[in-house]
Coordinates of C-alpha atoms and ligand atoms in Angstrom, one line a residue:
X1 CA 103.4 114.2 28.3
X2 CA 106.9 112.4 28.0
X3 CA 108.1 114.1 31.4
X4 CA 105.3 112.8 33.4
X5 CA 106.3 109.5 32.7
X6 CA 110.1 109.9 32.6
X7 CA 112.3 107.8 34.8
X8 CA 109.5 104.9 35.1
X9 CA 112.1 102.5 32.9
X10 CA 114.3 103.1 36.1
X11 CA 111.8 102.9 38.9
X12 CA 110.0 99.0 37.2
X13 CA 112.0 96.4 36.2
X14 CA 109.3 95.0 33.8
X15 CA 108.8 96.1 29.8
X16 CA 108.1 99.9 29.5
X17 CA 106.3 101.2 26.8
X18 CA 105.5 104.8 26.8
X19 CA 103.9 107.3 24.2
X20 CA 105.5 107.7 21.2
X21 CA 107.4 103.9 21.4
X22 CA 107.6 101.7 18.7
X23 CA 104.9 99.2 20.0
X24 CA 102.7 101.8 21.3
X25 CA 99.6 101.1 19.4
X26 CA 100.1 97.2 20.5
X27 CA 100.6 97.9 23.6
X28 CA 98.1 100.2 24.2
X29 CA 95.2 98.1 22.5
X30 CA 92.2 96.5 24.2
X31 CA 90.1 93.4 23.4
X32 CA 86.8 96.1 22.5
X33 CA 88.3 98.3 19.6
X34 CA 85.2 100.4 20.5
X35 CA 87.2 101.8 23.1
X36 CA 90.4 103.9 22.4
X37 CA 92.6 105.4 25.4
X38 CA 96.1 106.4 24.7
X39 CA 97.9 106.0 28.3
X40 CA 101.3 107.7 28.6
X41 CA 102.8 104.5 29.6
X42 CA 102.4 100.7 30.2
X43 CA 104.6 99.1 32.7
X44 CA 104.9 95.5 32.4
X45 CA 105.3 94.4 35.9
X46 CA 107.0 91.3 36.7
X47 CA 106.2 91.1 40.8
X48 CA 104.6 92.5 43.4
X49 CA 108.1 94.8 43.8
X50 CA 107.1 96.3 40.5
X51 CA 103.7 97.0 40.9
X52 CA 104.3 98.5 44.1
X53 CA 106.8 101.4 42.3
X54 CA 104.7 101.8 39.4
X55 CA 101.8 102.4 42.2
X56 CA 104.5 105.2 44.0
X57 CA 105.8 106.5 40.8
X58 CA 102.2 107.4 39.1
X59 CA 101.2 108.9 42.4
X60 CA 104.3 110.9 43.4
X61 CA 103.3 112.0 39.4
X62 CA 99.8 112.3 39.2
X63 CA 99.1 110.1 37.0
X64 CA 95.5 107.8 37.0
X65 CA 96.0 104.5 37.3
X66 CA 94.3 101.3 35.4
X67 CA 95.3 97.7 36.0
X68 CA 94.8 95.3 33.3
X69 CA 94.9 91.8 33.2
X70 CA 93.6 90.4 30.1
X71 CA 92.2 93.7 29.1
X72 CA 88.5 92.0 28.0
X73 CA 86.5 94.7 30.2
X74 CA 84.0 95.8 27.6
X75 CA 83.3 99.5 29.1
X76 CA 87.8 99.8 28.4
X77 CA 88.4 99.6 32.4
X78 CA 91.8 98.3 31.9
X79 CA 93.3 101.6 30.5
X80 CA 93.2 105.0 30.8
X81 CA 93.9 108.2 28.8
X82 CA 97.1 110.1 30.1
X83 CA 97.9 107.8 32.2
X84 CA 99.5 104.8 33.5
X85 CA 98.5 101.2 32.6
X86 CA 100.0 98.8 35.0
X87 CA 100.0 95.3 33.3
X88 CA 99.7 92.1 34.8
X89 CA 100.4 89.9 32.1
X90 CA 104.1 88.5 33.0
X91 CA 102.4 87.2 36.2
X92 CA 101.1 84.6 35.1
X93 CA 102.8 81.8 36.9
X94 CA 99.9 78.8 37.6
X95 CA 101.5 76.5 40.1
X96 CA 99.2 73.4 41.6
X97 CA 98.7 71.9 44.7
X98 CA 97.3 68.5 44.0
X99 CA 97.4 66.9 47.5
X100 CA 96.0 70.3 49.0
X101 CA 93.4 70.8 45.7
X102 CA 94.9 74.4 45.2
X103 CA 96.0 76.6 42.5
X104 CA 97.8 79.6 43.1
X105 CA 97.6 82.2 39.8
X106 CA 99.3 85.4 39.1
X107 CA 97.0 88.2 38.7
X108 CA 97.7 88.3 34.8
X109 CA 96.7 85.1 33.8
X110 CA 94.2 84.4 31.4
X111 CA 91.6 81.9 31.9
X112 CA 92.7 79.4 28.9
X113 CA 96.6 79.5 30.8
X114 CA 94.8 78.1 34.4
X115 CA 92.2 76.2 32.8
X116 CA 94.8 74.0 30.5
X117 CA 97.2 73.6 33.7
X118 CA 95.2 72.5 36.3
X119 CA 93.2 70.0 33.3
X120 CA 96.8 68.4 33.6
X121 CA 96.4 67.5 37.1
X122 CA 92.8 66.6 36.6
X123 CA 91.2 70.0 38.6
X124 CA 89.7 73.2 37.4
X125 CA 88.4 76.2 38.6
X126 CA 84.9 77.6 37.3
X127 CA 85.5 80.6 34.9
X128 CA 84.0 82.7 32.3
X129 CA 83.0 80.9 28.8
X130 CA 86.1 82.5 26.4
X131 CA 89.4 81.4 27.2
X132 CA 91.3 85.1 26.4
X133 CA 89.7 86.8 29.6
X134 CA 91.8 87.8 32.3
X135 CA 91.6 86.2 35.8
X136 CA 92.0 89.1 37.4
X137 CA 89.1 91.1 36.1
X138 CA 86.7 88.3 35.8
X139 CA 87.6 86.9 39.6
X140 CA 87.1 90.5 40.9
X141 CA 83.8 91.3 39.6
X142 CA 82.6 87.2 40.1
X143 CA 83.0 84.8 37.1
X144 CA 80.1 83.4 35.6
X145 CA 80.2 80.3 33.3
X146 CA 79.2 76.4 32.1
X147 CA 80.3 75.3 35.8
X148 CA 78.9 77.7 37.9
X149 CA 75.4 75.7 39.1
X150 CA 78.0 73.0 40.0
X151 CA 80.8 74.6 41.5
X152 CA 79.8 78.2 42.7
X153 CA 80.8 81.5 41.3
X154 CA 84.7 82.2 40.3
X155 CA 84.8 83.6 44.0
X156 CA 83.5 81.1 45.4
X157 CA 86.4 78.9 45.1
X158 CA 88.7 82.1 46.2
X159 CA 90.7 81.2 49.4
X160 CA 93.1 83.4 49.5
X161 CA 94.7 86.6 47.5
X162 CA 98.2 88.2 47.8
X163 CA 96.9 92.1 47.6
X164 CA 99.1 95.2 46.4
X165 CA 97.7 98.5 48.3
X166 CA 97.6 102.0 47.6
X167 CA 100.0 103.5 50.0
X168 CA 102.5 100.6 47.9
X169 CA 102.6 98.0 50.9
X170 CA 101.6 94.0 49.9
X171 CA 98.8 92.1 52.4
X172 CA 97.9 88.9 52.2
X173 CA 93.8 88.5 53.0
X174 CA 92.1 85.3 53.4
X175 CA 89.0 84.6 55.9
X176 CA 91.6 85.4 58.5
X177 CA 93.6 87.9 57.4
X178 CA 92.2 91.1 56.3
X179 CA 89.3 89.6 56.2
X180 CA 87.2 92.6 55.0
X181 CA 89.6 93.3 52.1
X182 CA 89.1 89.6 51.3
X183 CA 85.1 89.9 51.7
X184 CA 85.3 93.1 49.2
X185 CA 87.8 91.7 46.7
X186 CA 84.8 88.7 45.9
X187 CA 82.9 91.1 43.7
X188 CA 83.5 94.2 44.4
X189 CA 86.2 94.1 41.2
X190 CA 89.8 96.6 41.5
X191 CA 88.6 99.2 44.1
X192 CA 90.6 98.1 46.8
X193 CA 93.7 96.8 45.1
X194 CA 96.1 95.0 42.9
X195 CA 95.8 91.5 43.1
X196 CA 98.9 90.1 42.0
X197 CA 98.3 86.5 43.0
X198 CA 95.2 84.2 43.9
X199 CA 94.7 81.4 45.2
X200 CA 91.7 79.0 44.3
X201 CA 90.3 75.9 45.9
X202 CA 89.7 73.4 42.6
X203 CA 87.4 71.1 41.7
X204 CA 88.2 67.3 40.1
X205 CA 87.3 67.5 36.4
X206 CA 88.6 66.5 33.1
X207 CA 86.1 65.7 30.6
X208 CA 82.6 66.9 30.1
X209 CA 79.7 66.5 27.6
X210 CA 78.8 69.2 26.2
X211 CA 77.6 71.8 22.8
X212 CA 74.6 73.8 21.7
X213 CA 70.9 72.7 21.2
X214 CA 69.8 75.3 18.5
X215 CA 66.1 75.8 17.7
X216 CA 64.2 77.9 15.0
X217 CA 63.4 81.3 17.0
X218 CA 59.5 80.6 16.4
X219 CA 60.4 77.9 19.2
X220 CA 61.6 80.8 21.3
X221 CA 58.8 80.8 23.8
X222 CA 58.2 77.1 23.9
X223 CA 62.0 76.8 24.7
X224 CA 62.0 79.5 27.5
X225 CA 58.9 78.5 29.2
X226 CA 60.4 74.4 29.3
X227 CA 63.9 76.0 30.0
X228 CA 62.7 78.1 33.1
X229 CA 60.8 74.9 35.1
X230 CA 63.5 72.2 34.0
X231 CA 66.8 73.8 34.7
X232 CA 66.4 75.2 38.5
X233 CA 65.6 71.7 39.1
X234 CA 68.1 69.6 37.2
X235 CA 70.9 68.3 39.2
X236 CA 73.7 70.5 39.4
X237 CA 76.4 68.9 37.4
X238 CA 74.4 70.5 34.3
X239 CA 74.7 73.6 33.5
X240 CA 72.8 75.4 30.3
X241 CA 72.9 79.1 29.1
X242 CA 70.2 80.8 26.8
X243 CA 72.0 81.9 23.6
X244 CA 69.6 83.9 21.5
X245 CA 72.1 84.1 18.4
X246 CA 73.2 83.4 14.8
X247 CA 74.4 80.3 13.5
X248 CA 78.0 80.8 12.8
X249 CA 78.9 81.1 9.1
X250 CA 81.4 77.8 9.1
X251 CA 82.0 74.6 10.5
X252 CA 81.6 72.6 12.2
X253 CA 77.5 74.2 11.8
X254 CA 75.5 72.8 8.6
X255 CA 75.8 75.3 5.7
X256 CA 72.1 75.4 5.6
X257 CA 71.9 76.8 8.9
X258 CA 74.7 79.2 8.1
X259 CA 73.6 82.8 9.8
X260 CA 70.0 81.9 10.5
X261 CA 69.2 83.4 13.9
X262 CA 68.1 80.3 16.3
X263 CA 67.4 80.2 19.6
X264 CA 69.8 77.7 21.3
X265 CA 70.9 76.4 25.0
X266 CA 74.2 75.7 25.2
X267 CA 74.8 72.4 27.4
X268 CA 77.5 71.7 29.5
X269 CA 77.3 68.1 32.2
X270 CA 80.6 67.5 33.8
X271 CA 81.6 63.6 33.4
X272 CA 81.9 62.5 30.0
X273 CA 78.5 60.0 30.7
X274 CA 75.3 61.5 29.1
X275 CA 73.2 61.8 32.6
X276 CA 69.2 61.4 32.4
X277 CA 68.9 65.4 32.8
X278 CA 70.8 65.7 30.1
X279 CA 68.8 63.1 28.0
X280 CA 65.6 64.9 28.8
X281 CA 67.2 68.2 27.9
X282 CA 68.1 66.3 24.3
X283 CA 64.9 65.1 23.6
X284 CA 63.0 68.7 24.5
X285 CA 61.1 69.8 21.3
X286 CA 62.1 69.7 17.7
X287 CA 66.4 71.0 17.6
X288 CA 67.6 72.2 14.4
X289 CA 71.0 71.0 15.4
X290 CA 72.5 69.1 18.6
X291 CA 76.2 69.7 19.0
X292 CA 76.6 68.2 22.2
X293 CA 80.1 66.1 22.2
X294 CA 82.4 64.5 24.6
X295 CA 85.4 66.5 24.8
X296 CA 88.2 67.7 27.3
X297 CA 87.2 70.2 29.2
X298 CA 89.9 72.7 28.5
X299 CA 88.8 72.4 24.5
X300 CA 85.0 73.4 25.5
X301 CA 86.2 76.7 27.8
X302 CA 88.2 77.9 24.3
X303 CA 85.6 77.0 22.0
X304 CA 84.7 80.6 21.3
X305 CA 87.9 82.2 21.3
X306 CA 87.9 81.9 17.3
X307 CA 84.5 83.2 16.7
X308 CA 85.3 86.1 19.2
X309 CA 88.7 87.7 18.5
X310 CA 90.2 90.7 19.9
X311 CA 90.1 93.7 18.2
X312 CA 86.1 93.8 17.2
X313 CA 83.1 96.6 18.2
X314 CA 81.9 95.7 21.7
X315 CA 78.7 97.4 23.4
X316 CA 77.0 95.4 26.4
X317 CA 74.7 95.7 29.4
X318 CA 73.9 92.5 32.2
X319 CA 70.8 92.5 34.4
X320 CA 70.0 89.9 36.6
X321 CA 67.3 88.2 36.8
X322 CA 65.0 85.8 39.6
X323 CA 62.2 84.4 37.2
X324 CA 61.6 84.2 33.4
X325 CA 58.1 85.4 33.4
X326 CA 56.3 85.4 29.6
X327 CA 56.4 89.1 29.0
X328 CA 60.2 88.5 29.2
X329 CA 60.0 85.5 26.6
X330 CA 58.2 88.0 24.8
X331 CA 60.3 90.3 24.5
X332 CA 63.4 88.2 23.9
X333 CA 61.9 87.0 20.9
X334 CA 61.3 90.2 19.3
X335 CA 64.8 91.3 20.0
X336 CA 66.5 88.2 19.2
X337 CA 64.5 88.9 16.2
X338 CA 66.2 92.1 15.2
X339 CA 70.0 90.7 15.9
X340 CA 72.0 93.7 14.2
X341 CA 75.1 91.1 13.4
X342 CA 75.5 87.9 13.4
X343 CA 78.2 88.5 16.0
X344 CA 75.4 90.0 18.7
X345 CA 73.6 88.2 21.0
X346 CA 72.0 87.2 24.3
X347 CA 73.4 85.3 26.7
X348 CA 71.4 83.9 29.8
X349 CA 73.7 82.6 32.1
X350 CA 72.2 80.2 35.6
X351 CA 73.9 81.4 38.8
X352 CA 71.5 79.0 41.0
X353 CA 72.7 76.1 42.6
X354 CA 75.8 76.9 44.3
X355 CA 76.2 80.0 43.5
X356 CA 72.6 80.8 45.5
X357 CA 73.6 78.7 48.0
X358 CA 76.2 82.1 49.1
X359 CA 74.0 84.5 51.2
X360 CA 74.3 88.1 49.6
X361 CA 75.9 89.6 52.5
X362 CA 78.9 87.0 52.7
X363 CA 80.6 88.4 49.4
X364 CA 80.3 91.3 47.9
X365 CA 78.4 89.8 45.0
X366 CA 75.3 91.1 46.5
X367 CA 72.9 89.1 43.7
X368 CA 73.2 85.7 45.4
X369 CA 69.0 85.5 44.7
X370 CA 69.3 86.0 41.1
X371 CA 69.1 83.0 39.0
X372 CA 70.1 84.1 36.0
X373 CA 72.6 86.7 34.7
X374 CA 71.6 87.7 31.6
X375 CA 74.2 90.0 28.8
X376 CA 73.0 91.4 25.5
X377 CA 75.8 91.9 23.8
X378 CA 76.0 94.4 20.2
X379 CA 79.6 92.7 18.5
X380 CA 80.8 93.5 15.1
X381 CA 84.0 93.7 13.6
X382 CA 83.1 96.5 11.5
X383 CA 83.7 100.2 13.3
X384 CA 80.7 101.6 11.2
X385 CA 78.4 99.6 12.9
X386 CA 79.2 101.3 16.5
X387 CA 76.3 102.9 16.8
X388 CA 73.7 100.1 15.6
X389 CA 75.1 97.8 17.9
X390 CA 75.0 100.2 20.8
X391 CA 71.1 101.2 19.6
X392 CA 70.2 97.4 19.5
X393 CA 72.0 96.2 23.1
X394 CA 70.4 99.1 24.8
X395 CA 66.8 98.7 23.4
X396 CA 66.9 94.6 23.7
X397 CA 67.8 95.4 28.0
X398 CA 65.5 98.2 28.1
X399 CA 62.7 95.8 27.5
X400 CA 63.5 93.1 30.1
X401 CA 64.3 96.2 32.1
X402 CA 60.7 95.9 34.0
X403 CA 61.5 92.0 34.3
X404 CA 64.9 92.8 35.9
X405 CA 66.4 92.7 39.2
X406 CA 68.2 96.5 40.7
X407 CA 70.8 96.0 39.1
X408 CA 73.5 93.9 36.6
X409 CA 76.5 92.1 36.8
X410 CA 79.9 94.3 37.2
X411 CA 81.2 92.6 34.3
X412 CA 78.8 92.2 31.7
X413 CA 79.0 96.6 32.0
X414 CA 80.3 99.1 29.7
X415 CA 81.9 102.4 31.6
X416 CA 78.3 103.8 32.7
X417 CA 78.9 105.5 36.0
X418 CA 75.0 106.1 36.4
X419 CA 74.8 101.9 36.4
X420 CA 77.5 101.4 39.2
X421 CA 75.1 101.6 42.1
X422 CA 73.2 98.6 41.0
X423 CA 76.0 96.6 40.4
X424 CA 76.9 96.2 44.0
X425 CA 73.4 96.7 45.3
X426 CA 72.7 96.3 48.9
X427 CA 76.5 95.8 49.2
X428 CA 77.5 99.3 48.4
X429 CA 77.6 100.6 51.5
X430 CA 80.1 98.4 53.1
X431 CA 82.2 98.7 50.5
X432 CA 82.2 102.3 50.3
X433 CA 83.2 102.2 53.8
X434 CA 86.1 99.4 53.2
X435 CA 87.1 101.3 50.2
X436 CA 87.7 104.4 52.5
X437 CA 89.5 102.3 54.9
X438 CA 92.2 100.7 52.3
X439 CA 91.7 103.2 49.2
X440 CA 90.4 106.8 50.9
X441 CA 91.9 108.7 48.1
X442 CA 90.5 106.6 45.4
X443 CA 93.6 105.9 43.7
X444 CA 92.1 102.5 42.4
X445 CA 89.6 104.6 40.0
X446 CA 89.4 103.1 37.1
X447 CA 86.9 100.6 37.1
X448 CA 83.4 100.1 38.0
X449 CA 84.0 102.6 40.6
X450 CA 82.9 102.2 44.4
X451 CA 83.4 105.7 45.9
X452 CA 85.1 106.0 49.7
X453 CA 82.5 106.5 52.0
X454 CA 83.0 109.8 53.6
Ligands
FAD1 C1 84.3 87.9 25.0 C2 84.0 88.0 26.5 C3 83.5 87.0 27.2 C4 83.2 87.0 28.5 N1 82.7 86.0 29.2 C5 82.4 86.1 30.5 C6 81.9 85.0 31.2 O1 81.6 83.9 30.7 N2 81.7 85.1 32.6 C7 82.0 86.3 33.2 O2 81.9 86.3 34.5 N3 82.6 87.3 32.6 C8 82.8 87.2 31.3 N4 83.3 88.3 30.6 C9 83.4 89.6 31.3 C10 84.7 89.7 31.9 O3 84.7 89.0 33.2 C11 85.1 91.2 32.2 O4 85.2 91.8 30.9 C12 86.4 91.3 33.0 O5 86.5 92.7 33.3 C13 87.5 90.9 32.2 O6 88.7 90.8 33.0 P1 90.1 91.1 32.4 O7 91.1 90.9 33.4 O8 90.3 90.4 31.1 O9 89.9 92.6 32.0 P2 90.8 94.0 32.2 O10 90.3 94.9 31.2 O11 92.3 93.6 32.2 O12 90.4 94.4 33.7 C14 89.1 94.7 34.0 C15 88.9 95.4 35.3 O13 89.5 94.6 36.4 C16 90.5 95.3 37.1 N5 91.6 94.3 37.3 C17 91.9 93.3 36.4 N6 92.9 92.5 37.0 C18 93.1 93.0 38.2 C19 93.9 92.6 39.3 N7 94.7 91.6 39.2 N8 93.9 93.4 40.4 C20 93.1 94.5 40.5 N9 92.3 94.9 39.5 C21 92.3 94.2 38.4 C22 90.9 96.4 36.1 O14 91.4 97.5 36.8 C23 89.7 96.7 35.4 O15 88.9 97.6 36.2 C24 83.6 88.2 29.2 C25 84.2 89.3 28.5 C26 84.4 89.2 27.2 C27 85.0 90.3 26.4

């Protein structure tokens, strides 16, 4: 295996770490220890320059490619056995526009990096809810989080992305430029290309108001049912996900409560003023606990990050969703019910609101009806309980299955080629046919995979 990979220190000028290195197992390691691929190499690239070699010199080789940013994709997407790993994560330059409103990001930046630079100038971007994802990853499949009824998708605030092809050459695509490369790159995830720099149109924020509202799981239904009529039409600077979950075992959570599974919605309303949506959402039923607080919003986008280290057992699937009818409610309360960890859990994320307001044809997030994105997700830091997780996440979906959209979000996916078509819905077509125009050897294979049309 070493001569496959011999002479890449020479061709990149980043970090190399191939098989066999001291490092290796560091280097080589992914956020879900449920997956375990042992690339030849990694090349740390520093620029486009870099990427473009390691792109010649794994081809000229034979060699697969992955691309990782932060290396959170649950199904392992940013690595791959044998092969070569090209890293992203010395680009990670955040530089700010304030005048203009615009950030411009290096493909391996992770979403706490952006989110705590642009809070300095008073902006943000709408991102995923854990601060250790990647921005590359997450931007390419869509980026769901606590902003997204507000301020759109992560895409949606995409203006503009400095591209590194397959044949090695670097495009920049924009509504203008490349414009079907940039209408594939919002959603249709790595297929086409390396990102190695984008550039997002930001929002004014700094503070917000925000924490779960937990509830005893016999609430569950009462809950759903209330949650399904008030949020749709609440304004749109709230935001609120379904967390069907366990009470964390530590503060800042009462000790009483410590592990008891609850059925919470996890607030978040820009501003730091407590709005009247928000005060009605408060004073809905009878809350175990309300942790909704006044905080920066750079502190709320990382308040996971502890509870939800790298390195744990990691099985998911996503659906989407356009109504929360009861047989669902149903069904997420037996599951809930039967939470294998206290890690696990279900999140219910609202893509309404802006997001919806995106026809499904003008990105290639082809879900734009949807209202809710919804992830089971099996967690445990213990490897022995692989296989429960796995049997829990897959029976919880199965049963909202008949509830369920075509298909689920790219992102919330492990590495289930059998679930790709769904993904990108009544997209995949035109992306199969932009794929074979920019990618027709499918060099860009390792991720949720969008075949070149013939
Ligand atoms: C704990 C946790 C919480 C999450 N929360 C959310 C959430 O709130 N909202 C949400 O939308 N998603 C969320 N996700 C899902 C997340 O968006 C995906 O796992 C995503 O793939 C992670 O991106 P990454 O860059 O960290 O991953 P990586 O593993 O580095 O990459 C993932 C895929 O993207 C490709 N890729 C990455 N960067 C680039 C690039 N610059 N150019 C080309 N291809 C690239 C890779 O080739 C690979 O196929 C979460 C994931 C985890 C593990």
């Amino acid at each position: 295996m070493a001569a496959t990979t011999e002479g890449l220190t020479a061709a990149v000028r980043g970090r190399v770490v191939e098989r066999g290195d001291a490092g290796y197992d560091e280097a080589r390691a992914l956020y879900n220890a449920m997956i375990d691929k042992h690339p030849a190499a990694i090349a740390y690239c520093v620029d486009e320059g870099d990427v473009s070699a390691a792109i010649g010199f794994a081809r000229e080789r034979g060699l697969r490619i992955a691309v990782r940013s932060g290396g959170h994709n649950g199904g392992g997407l940013g690595s791959v056995d044998d092969g070569l790993v090209i890293d992203l994560s010395q680009m990670n330059t955040v530089t700010v526009d304030e005048a203009a409103r615009l950030a411009r990001v290096g493909g391996g930046t992770l979403l706490k990096d952006m989110i705590g630079v642009l809070h300095q100038s008073g902006l943000t971007v709408p991102v995923g809810v854990i601060g250790t994802t990647g921005v590359g990853g997450l931007t390419l499949g869509g980026g769901v989080g606590h902003l997204t009824r507000g301020m759109g998708l992560t895409i949606d605030n995409l203006v503009a992305a400095t591209v590194v092809l397959a044949d090695g050459s670097v495009v920049q695509c924009d509504a203008e430029r490349e414009p079907d490369l940039f209408w594939a790159i919002r959603g249709g995830g790595g297929n086409f290309g390396i990102v190695t720099q984008f550039s997002f149109r930001c929002h004014p924020l700094t503070d917000v108001l925000a924490g779960p509202v937990m509830y005893s799981l016999d609430d569950t239904h009462d809950v759903l049912q209330w949650y399904r009529d008030f949020l749709p039409a609440a304004p749109e600077d709230l935001g609120g996900f379904i967390s069907m979950m366990s009470v964390p075992p530590g503060p800042p959570f009462p000790e009483e409560l410590h592990l008891r599974k609850v059925c919470a919605i996890v607030w978040t309303q820009t501003g730091g003023e407590e709005t009247p949506a928000l005060r009605e959402a408060r004073s809905f039923g009878a809350p175990l606990l309300d942790g909704i607080a006044p905080m920066p919003f750079p502190v709320w986008n990382t308040a996971f990050d502890a509870m939800f280290p790298p390195g744990e057992q990691w099985y998911w699937r996503g659906e989407f969703f356009d109504s929360l009818p009861d047989g669902a409610i149903e069904q997420h309360a037996a599951h809930a019910a039967e939470l294998p960890t206290w890690k696990s859990l279900m999140h219910f994320y609202p893509c309404d609101g802006a997001a919806s307001r995106v026809g499904n044809d003008e990105t290639a997030w082809a879900y734009r009806d949807a209202k809710w994105s919804q992830v089971v997700a099996g967690v445990s830091p213990d490897a022995a309980d692989a296989a429960r997780i796995t049997t829990w996440t897959k029976a919880y979906s199965d049963a909202l299955k008949p509830y369920a959209m075509a298909g689920g979000y790219s992102n919330f996916e492990m590495d289930e080629p059998s679930r790709v078509h769904g993904m990108y819905g009544s997209n995949y077509d035109r992306l199969a046919r932009i794929k074979a125009h920019y990618d027709p050897e499918n060099v860009f294979q390792v991720n949720q995979n969008i075949k070149p049309a013939a």
